Amino acid sequence: MTKLDFTPLNNFMIAEGPRGELYVFMEAKDKDLESPHIIYDGKDHAVLFMNEADGVILDDIHPDIRKKLANSREVRIVETILEDVRHTYFADLKLVKQLDFDFTKLS
Amino acid sequence: MIKDFYIGKGLEKMLEESRFYPSGKKNKGKEAMSGKEIASTLVRGGVGAAGIAAMAVGAEMVEKGQYGKGLVVSAAGLSAAYLATLNKEKLKSVRGKLKLHAKTAKSFARDTGGNIKNLFSKIDKKMASWKENKPRVVSSGLNRNSKGGR
């Protein structure tokens, strides 16, 4: 099992738009974007990769949105600083049977 | 209908038809809310009203493929953010409100890499309309008299 050094996000919002599209609103990380994508197993954690080396753990995903998130193929990421939108981009979502990461040592 | 601030029809529709799911360790156990509910809650709390509008603008930007560099302006979203801030009691004067408006516009332009000239041109047009409606906007009866339009 791979040890994951990414920071867990303790406070973020997943929103579902009028057409069922999903958004993740989160504090801006200002990382270089290269094929941003999310890996998810349908449970409480997901991992958002901004690029190969940088990413965050979407920790404690709200139970009511997990099924829809698992069925999404892409998610709109909105990075914000206080009240301002910093970056917005699409992230492809890859559904896996089980995340191959060790989340037990998350702070 | 969001009673706490004036809001564009597009944004209002989006908020009414959207659902927000607080996530992360800090939000564990919090219930999902509609966009309308969460916006109202934030406005009543006195913070984050512009933020929720900014979020909606951000979502709109993504939807239109206008993310990253380049002109990103949503007059409706911007005016909603501005008008939302009008509901804060600490803003006593029109002048103060206009200052805040300018700050909001600038920060939007800065953070989206937007075209400030174009942005302010749109703002000016909006301002003309806002000035016409000044008594309604400035009125302390803002909450009671809101019909969701401008």
mmCIF file of C-alpha atoms in Angstrom:
data_model
loop_
_atom_site.group_PDB
_atom_site.id
_atom_site.type_symbol
_atom_site.label_atom_id
_atom_site.label_comp_id
_atom_site.label_asym_id
_atom_site.label_seq_id
_atom_site.Cartn_x
_atom_site.Cartn_y
_atom_site.Cartn_z
ATOM 1 C CA MET A 1 0.000 0.000 0.000
ATOM 2 C CA THR A 2 1.420 3.370 -1.010
ATOM 3 C CA LYS A 3 2.047 5.956 1.687
ATOM 4 C CA LEU A 4 0.408 9.216 0.683
ATOM 5 C CA ASP A 5 1.992 12.511 1.704
ATOM 6 C CA PHE A 6 -0.786 14.710 0.379
ATOM 7 C CA THR A 7 -2.531 17.024 2.801
ATOM 8 C CA PRO A 8 -6.081 16.117 3.729
ATOM 9 C CA LEU A 9 -8.649 18.837 3.141
ATOM 10 C CA ASN A 10 -10.562 19.361 6.350
ATOM 11 C CA ASN A 11 -13.010 21.882 4.990
ATOM 12 C CA PHE A 12 -14.377 21.770 1.500
ATOM 13 C CA MET A 13 -17.714 21.746 -0.223
ATOM 14 C CA ILE A 14 -19.084 19.511 -2.919
ATOM 15 C CA ALA A 15 -21.936 21.096 -4.844
ATOM 16 C CA GLU A 16 -24.352 19.598 -7.285
ATOM 17 C CA GLY A 17 -25.525 21.971 -9.986
ATOM 18 C CA PRO A 18 -28.915 22.138 -11.695
ATOM 19 C CA ARG A 19 -27.946 19.563 -14.314
ATOM 20 C CA GLY A 20 -26.367 17.167 -11.877
ATOM 21 C CA GLU A 21 -22.846 18.410 -12.532
ATOM 22 C CA LEU A 22 -20.531 18.298 -9.562
ATOM 23 C CA TYR A 23 -18.236 20.965 -8.199
ATOM 24 C CA VAL A 24 -15.590 20.817 -5.508
ATOM 25 C CA PHE A 25 -15.039 24.168 -3.814
ATOM 26 C CA MET A 26 -11.775 24.238 -1.918
ATOM 27 C CA GLU A 27 -9.071 26.535 -0.646
ATOM 28 C CA ALA A 28 -6.655 27.468 -3.437
ATOM 29 C CA LYS A 29 -3.476 25.433 -3.599
ATOM 30 C CA ASP A 30 -1.826 27.220 -6.531
ATOM 31 C CA LYS A 31 -0.192 24.101 -7.896
ATOM 32 C CA ASP A 32 0.729 23.581 -11.527
ATOM 33 C CA LEU A 33 -2.066 21.846 -13.343
ATOM 34 C CA GLU A 34 -1.223 18.900 -15.527
ATOM 35 C CA SER A 35 -4.007 16.462 -16.312
ATOM 36 C CA PRO A 36 -5.785 17.051 -13.024
ATOM 37 C CA HIS A 37 -7.761 14.016 -11.973
ATOM 38 C CA ILE A 38 -9.528 12.406 -9.064
ATOM 39 C CA ILE A 39 -9.221 8.811 -7.972
ATOM 40 C CA TYR A 40 -12.192 7.558 -5.977
ATOM 41 C CA ASP A 41 -13.501 4.284 -4.644
ATOM 42 C CA GLY A 42 -16.995 5.412 -3.728
ATOM 43 C CA LYS A 43 -16.255 5.672 -0.026
ATOM 44 C CA ASP A 44 -15.261 8.526 2.263
ATOM 45 C CA HIS A 45 -11.909 9.442 0.714
ATOM 46 C CA ALA A 46 -10.858 10.573 -2.735
ATOM 47 C CA VAL A 47 -7.544 11.869 -3.994
ATOM 48 C CA LEU A 48 -7.308 14.899 -6.252
ATOM 49 C CA PHE A 49 -4.101 15.084 -8.250
ATOM 50 C CA MET A 50 -3.298 18.534 -9.626
ATOM 51 C CA ASN A 51 -0.286 17.004 -11.352
ATOM 52 C CA GLU A 52 1.793 13.875 -10.855
ATOM 53 C CA ALA A 53 3.473 15.161 -7.718
ATOM 54 C CA ASP A 54 0.917 17.445 -6.101
ATOM 55 C CA GLY A 55 -2.518 16.763 -4.785
ATOM 56 C CA VAL A 56 -4.874 16.768 -1.860
ATOM 57 C CA ILE A 57 -6.977 14.187 -0.103
ATOM 58 C CA LEU A 58 -10.674 14.875 -0.177
ATOM 59 C CA ASP A 59 -11.328 13.613 3.314
ATOM 60 C CA ASP A 60 -14.706 12.697 4.822
ATOM 61 C CA ILE A 61 -16.771 13.205 1.694
ATOM 62 C CA HIS A 62 -20.401 13.828 2.606
ATOM 63 C CA PRO A 63 -22.275 10.491 2.555
ATOM 64 C CA ASP A 64 -25.184 11.837 0.498
ATOM 65 C CA ILE A 65 -23.023 12.741 -2.476
ATOM 66 C CA ARG A 66 -20.765 9.682 -2.630
ATOM 67 C CA LYS A 67 -22.903 7.703 -5.057
ATOM 68 C CA LYS A 68 -23.245 10.616 -7.468
ATOM 69 C CA LEU A 69 -19.567 11.364 -7.204
ATOM 70 C CA ALA A 70 -18.754 7.748 -7.979
ATOM 71 C CA ASN A 71 -20.952 7.949 -11.076
ATOM 72 C CA SER A 72 -19.370 11.163 -12.358
ATOM 73 C CA ARG A 73 -16.743 11.114 -15.024
ATOM 74 C CA GLU A 74 -15.516 14.635 -14.429
ATOM 75 C CA VAL A 75 -15.723 17.177 -11.639
ATOM 76 C CA ARG A 76 -15.379 20.935 -11.781
ATOM 77 C CA ILE A 77 -12.796 22.132 -9.291
ATOM 78 C CA VAL A 78 -13.130 25.690 -7.987
ATOM 79 C CA GLU A 79 -10.177 26.874 -5.902
ATOM 80 C CA THR A 80 -10.934 29.944 -3.814
ATOM 81 C CA ILE A 81 -9.089 32.409 -1.608
ATOM 82 C CA LEU A 82 -11.507 33.777 0.948
ATOM 83 C CA GLU A 83 -14.289 35.140 -1.217
ATOM 84 C CA ASP A 84 -12.421 35.139 -4.485
ATOM 85 C CA VAL A 85 -12.228 32.466 -7.136
ATOM 86 C CA ARG A 86 -8.596 31.691 -7.829
ATOM 87 C CA HIS A 87 -8.636 28.779 -10.274
ATOM 88 C CA THR A 88 -11.281 26.688 -11.915
ATOM 89 C CA TYR A 89 -10.691 23.554 -13.925
ATOM 90 C CA PHE A 90 -12.063 20.164 -14.780
ATOM 91 C CA ALA A 91 -10.698 17.027 -13.197
ATOM 92 C CA ASP A 92 -11.427 13.627 -14.719
ATOM 93 C CA LEU A 93 -12.698 11.144 -12.189
ATOM 94 C CA LYS A 94 -11.419 7.606 -12.212
ATOM 95 C CA LEU A 95 -13.436 5.121 -10.185
ATOM 96 C CA VAL A 96 -11.440 2.293 -8.642
ATOM 97 C CA LYS A 97 -12.480 -0.681 -6.536
ATOM 98 C CA GLN A 98 -10.233 0.345 -3.679
ATOM 99 C CA LEU A 99 -7.868 3.247 -3.173
ATOM 100 C CA ASP A 100 -4.367 1.916 -2.879
ATOM 101 C CA PHE A 101 -3.280 4.423 -0.271
ATOM 102 C CA ASP A 102 -2.767 4.288 3.458
ATOM 103 C CA PHE A 103 -5.076 6.863 5.010
ATOM 104 C CA THR A 104 -4.612 5.651 8.569
ATOM 105 C CA LYS A 105 -1.919 8.188 9.375
ATOM 106 C CA LEU A 106 -3.851 11.217 8.288
ATOM 107 C CA SER A 107 -3.643 14.014 10.822
ATOM 108 C CA MET B 1 -36.759 33.109 -3.143
ATOM 109 C CA ILE B 2 -33.772 34.375 -1.215
ATOM 110 C CA LYS B 3 -35.121 37.156 0.959
ATOM 111 C CA ASP B 4 -31.874 38.464 2.292
ATOM 112 C CA PHE B 5 -30.390 40.056 -0.761
ATOM 113 C CA TYR B 6 -31.080 40.954 -4.308
ATOM 114 C CA ILE B 7 -29.796 38.427 -6.726
ATOM 115 C CA GLY B 8 -29.755 37.844 -10.446
ATOM 116 C CA LYS B 9 -32.316 35.462 -11.863
ATOM 117 C CA GLY B 10 -29.643 33.202 -13.282
ATOM 118 C CA LEU B 11 -27.788 32.930 -10.022
ATOM 119 C CA GLU B 12 -30.976 32.582 -8.063
ATOM 120 C CA LYS B 13 -32.050 29.681 -10.241
ATOM 121 C CA MET B 14 -28.699 28.075 -9.833
ATOM 122 C CA LEU B 15 -28.767 28.448 -6.070
ATOM 123 C CA GLU B 16 -32.279 27.099 -5.853
ATOM 124 C CA GLU B 17 -31.490 24.079 -7.970
ATOM 125 C CA SER B 18 -28.102 23.359 -6.447
ATOM 126 C CA ARG B 19 -27.271 21.327 -3.406
ATOM 127 C CA PHE B 20 -24.221 21.791 -1.269
ATOM 128 C CA TYR B 21 -22.574 18.974 0.661
ATOM 129 C CA PRO B 22 -20.201 20.149 3.414
ATOM 130 C CA SER B 23 -17.268 17.755 3.520
ATOM 131 C CA GLY B 24 -13.983 17.286 5.306
ATOM 132 C CA LYS B 25 -13.276 16.502 8.935
ATOM 133 C CA LYS B 26 -14.457 19.933 10.114
ATOM 134 C CA ASN B 27 -17.833 19.441 8.498
ATOM 135 C CA LYS B 28 -18.471 15.868 9.504
ATOM 136 C CA GLY B 29 -22.121 15.377 10.419
ATOM 137 C CA LYS B 30 -23.331 18.577 8.791
ATOM 138 C CA GLU B 31 -26.403 18.170 6.644
ATOM 139 C CA ALA B 32 -26.533 18.930 2.948
ATOM 140 C CA MET B 33 -28.340 22.143 2.052
ATOM 141 C CA SER B 34 -29.748 23.722 -1.040
ATOM 142 C CA GLY B 35 -27.816 26.631 -2.491
ATOM 143 C CA LYS B 36 -30.642 28.872 -1.405
ATOM 144 C CA GLU B 37 -30.445 27.671 2.175
ATOM 145 C CA ILE B 38 -26.708 27.940 2.381
ATOM 146 C CA ALA B 39 -26.653 31.409 0.853
ATOM 147 C CA SER B 40 -29.298 32.605 3.258
ATOM 148 C CA THR B 41 -27.432 31.114 6.191
ATOM 149 C CA LEU B 42 -24.222 32.797 5.162
ATOM 150 C CA VAL B 43 -25.903 36.130 4.635
ATOM 151 C CA ARG B 44 -27.588 35.989 8.024
ATOM 152 C CA GLY B 45 -24.239 35.169 9.562
ATOM 153 C CA GLY B 46 -22.933 38.363 8.020
ATOM 154 C CA VAL B 47 -20.077 36.697 6.241
ATOM 155 C CA GLY B 48 -19.515 34.891 3.045
ATOM 156 C CA ALA B 49 -22.390 36.364 1.098
ATOM 157 C CA ALA B 50 -20.086 37.540 -1.615
ATOM 158 C CA GLY B 51 -18.265 34.280 -1.297
ATOM 159 C CA ILE B 52 -21.250 32.207 -2.176
ATOM 160 C CA ALA B 53 -21.894 34.400 -5.174
ATOM 161 C CA ALA B 54 -18.251 34.108 -6.089
ATOM 162 C CA MET B 55 -18.586 30.383 -5.932
ATOM 163 C CA ALA B 56 -21.515 30.518 -8.267
ATOM 164 C CA VAL B 57 -19.559 32.746 -10.594
ATOM 165 C CA GLY B 58 -16.731 30.271 -10.445
ATOM 166 C CA ALA B 59 -19.067 27.476 -11.355
ATOM 167 C CA GLU B 60 -20.417 29.517 -14.221
ATOM 168 C CA MET B 61 -16.908 30.184 -15.431
ATOM 169 C CA VAL B 62 -16.157 26.502 -15.528
ATOM 170 C CA GLU B 63 -19.394 25.786 -17.279
ATOM 171 C CA LYS B 64 -18.559 28.259 -20.038
ATOM 172 C CA GLY B 65 -15.043 26.982 -20.413
ATOM 173 C CA GLN B 66 -13.694 30.374 -19.404
ATOM 174 C CA TYR B 67 -11.377 29.076 -16.774
ATOM 175 C CA GLY B 68 -7.687 29.837 -16.588
ATOM 176 C CA LYS B 69 -6.401 32.973 -18.227
ATOM 177 C CA GLY B 70 -8.461 35.347 -20.270
ATOM 178 C CA LEU B 71 -11.540 37.412 -19.786
ATOM 179 C CA VAL B 72 -13.825 36.048 -17.185
ATOM 180 C CA VAL B 73 -16.690 38.324 -16.366
ATOM 181 C CA SER B 74 -20.115 37.485 -15.184
ATOM 182 C CA ALA B 75 -21.997 40.724 -14.715
ATOM 183 C CA ALA B 76 -24.901 38.910 -13.125
ATOM 184 C CA GLY B 77 -22.697 37.071 -10.678
ATOM 185 C CA LEU B 78 -20.646 40.115 -9.949
ATOM 186 C CA SER B 79 -23.643 42.294 -9.271
ATOM 187 C CA ALA B 80 -25.081 39.578 -7.082
ATOM 188 C CA ALA B 81 -21.886 39.516 -5.079
ATOM 189 C CA TYR B 82 -21.998 43.260 -4.761
ATOM 190 C CA LEU B 83 -25.635 43.423 -3.860
ATOM 191 C CA ALA B 84 -25.188 40.665 -1.365
ATOM 192 C CA THR B 85 -22.634 42.738 0.461
ATOM 193 C CA LEU B 86 -25.089 45.620 0.643
ATOM 194 C CA ASN B 87 -27.000 43.707 3.230
ATOM 195 C CA LYS B 88 -24.227 44.032 5.756
ATOM 196 C CA GLU B 89 -25.269 46.488 8.412
ATOM 197 C CA LYS B 90 -21.813 47.928 8.793
ATOM 198 C CA LEU B 91 -22.093 49.461 5.355
ATOM 199 C CA LYS B 92 -23.812 52.702 6.233
ATOM 200 C CA SER B 93 -23.178 54.937 3.275
ATOM 201 C CA VAL B 94 -23.576 54.659 -0.445
ATOM 202 C CA ARG B 95 -20.006 55.801 -0.771
ATOM 203 C CA GLY B 96 -18.865 52.944 1.380
ATOM 204 C CA LYS B 97 -20.853 50.578 -0.717
ATOM 205 C CA LEU B 98 -19.356 51.887 -3.902
ATOM 206 C CA LYS B 99 -15.888 51.443 -2.472
ATOM 207 C CA LEU B 100 -16.668 47.876 -1.607
ATOM 208 C CA HIS B 101 -18.099 47.386 -5.038
ATOM 209 C CA ALA B 102 -14.881 48.591 -6.632
ATOM 210 C CA LYS B 103 -12.855 46.325 -4.399
ATOM 211 C CA THR B 104 -14.986 43.347 -5.318
ATOM 212 C CA ALA B 105 -14.667 44.095 -9.003
ATOM 213 C CA LYS B 106 -10.929 44.500 -8.794
ATOM 214 C CA SER B 107 -10.439 41.338 -6.884
ATOM 215 C CA PHE B 108 -12.528 39.445 -9.379
ATOM 216 C CA ALA B 109 -10.487 40.866 -12.214
ATOM 217 C CA ARG B 110 -7.218 40.106 -10.477
ATOM 218 C CA ASP B 111 -8.044 36.604 -9.478
ATOM 219 C CA THR B 112 -9.458 35.604 -12.789
ATOM 220 C CA GLY B 113 -6.793 37.313 -14.872
ATOM 221 C CA GLY B 114 -9.642 39.267 -16.359
ATOM 222 C CA ASN B 115 -9.710 42.320 -18.542
ATOM 223 C CA ILE B 116 -10.247 45.185 -16.138
ATOM 224 C CA LYS B 117 -11.260 47.723 -18.753
ATOM 225 C CA ASN B 118 -13.962 45.475 -20.097
ATOM 226 C CA LEU B 119 -14.994 44.533 -16.613
ATOM 227 C CA PHE B 120 -15.422 48.106 -15.489
ATOM 228 C CA SER B 121 -17.255 48.983 -18.649
ATOM 229 C CA LYS B 122 -19.810 46.360 -17.711
ATOM 230 C CA ILE B 123 -19.804 47.554 -14.140
ATOM 231 C CA ASP B 124 -20.519 51.108 -15.241
ATOM 232 C CA LYS B 125 -23.592 49.965 -17.090
ATOM 233 C CA LYS B 126 -24.684 48.033 -14.052
ATOM 234 C CA MET B 127 -24.018 51.036 -11.861
ATOM 235 C CA ALA B 128 -26.368 53.183 -13.919
ATOM 236 C CA SER B 129 -29.093 50.704 -13.254
ATOM 237 C CA TRP B 130 -28.211 50.428 -9.589
ATOM 238 C CA LYS B 131 -28.253 54.190 -9.145
ATOM 239 C CA GLU B 132 -31.759 54.302 -10.542
ATOM 240 C CA ASN B 133 -32.752 51.779 -7.949
ATOM 241 C CA LYS B 134 -30.780 53.385 -5.168
ATOM 242 C CA PRO B 135 -33.677 54.098 -2.825
ATOM 243 C CA ARG B 136 -34.686 50.481 -2.970
ATOM 244 C CA VAL B 137 -31.178 49.189 -2.495
ATOM 245 C CA VAL B 138 -30.246 51.574 0.283
ATOM 246 C CA SER B 139 -33.524 51.171 2.098
ATOM 247 C CA SER B 140 -33.388 49.421 5.423
ATOM 248 C CA GLY B 141 -36.376 47.503 4.155
ATOM 249 C CA LEU B 142 -34.109 45.617 1.777
ATOM 250 C CA ASN B 143 -34.908 42.270 3.337
ATOM 251 C CA ARG B 144 -38.618 42.796 3.490
ATOM 252 C CA ASN B 145 -38.948 44.214 0.030
ATOM 253 C CA SER B 146 -36.696 41.911 -1.935
ATOM 254 C CA LYS B 147 -38.231 40.402 -5.002
ATOM 255 C CA GLY B 148 -35.079 38.810 -6.256
ATOM 256 C CA GLY B 149 -34.551 41.222 -9.108
ATOM 257 C CA ARG B 150 -32.651 44.377 -9.742
#
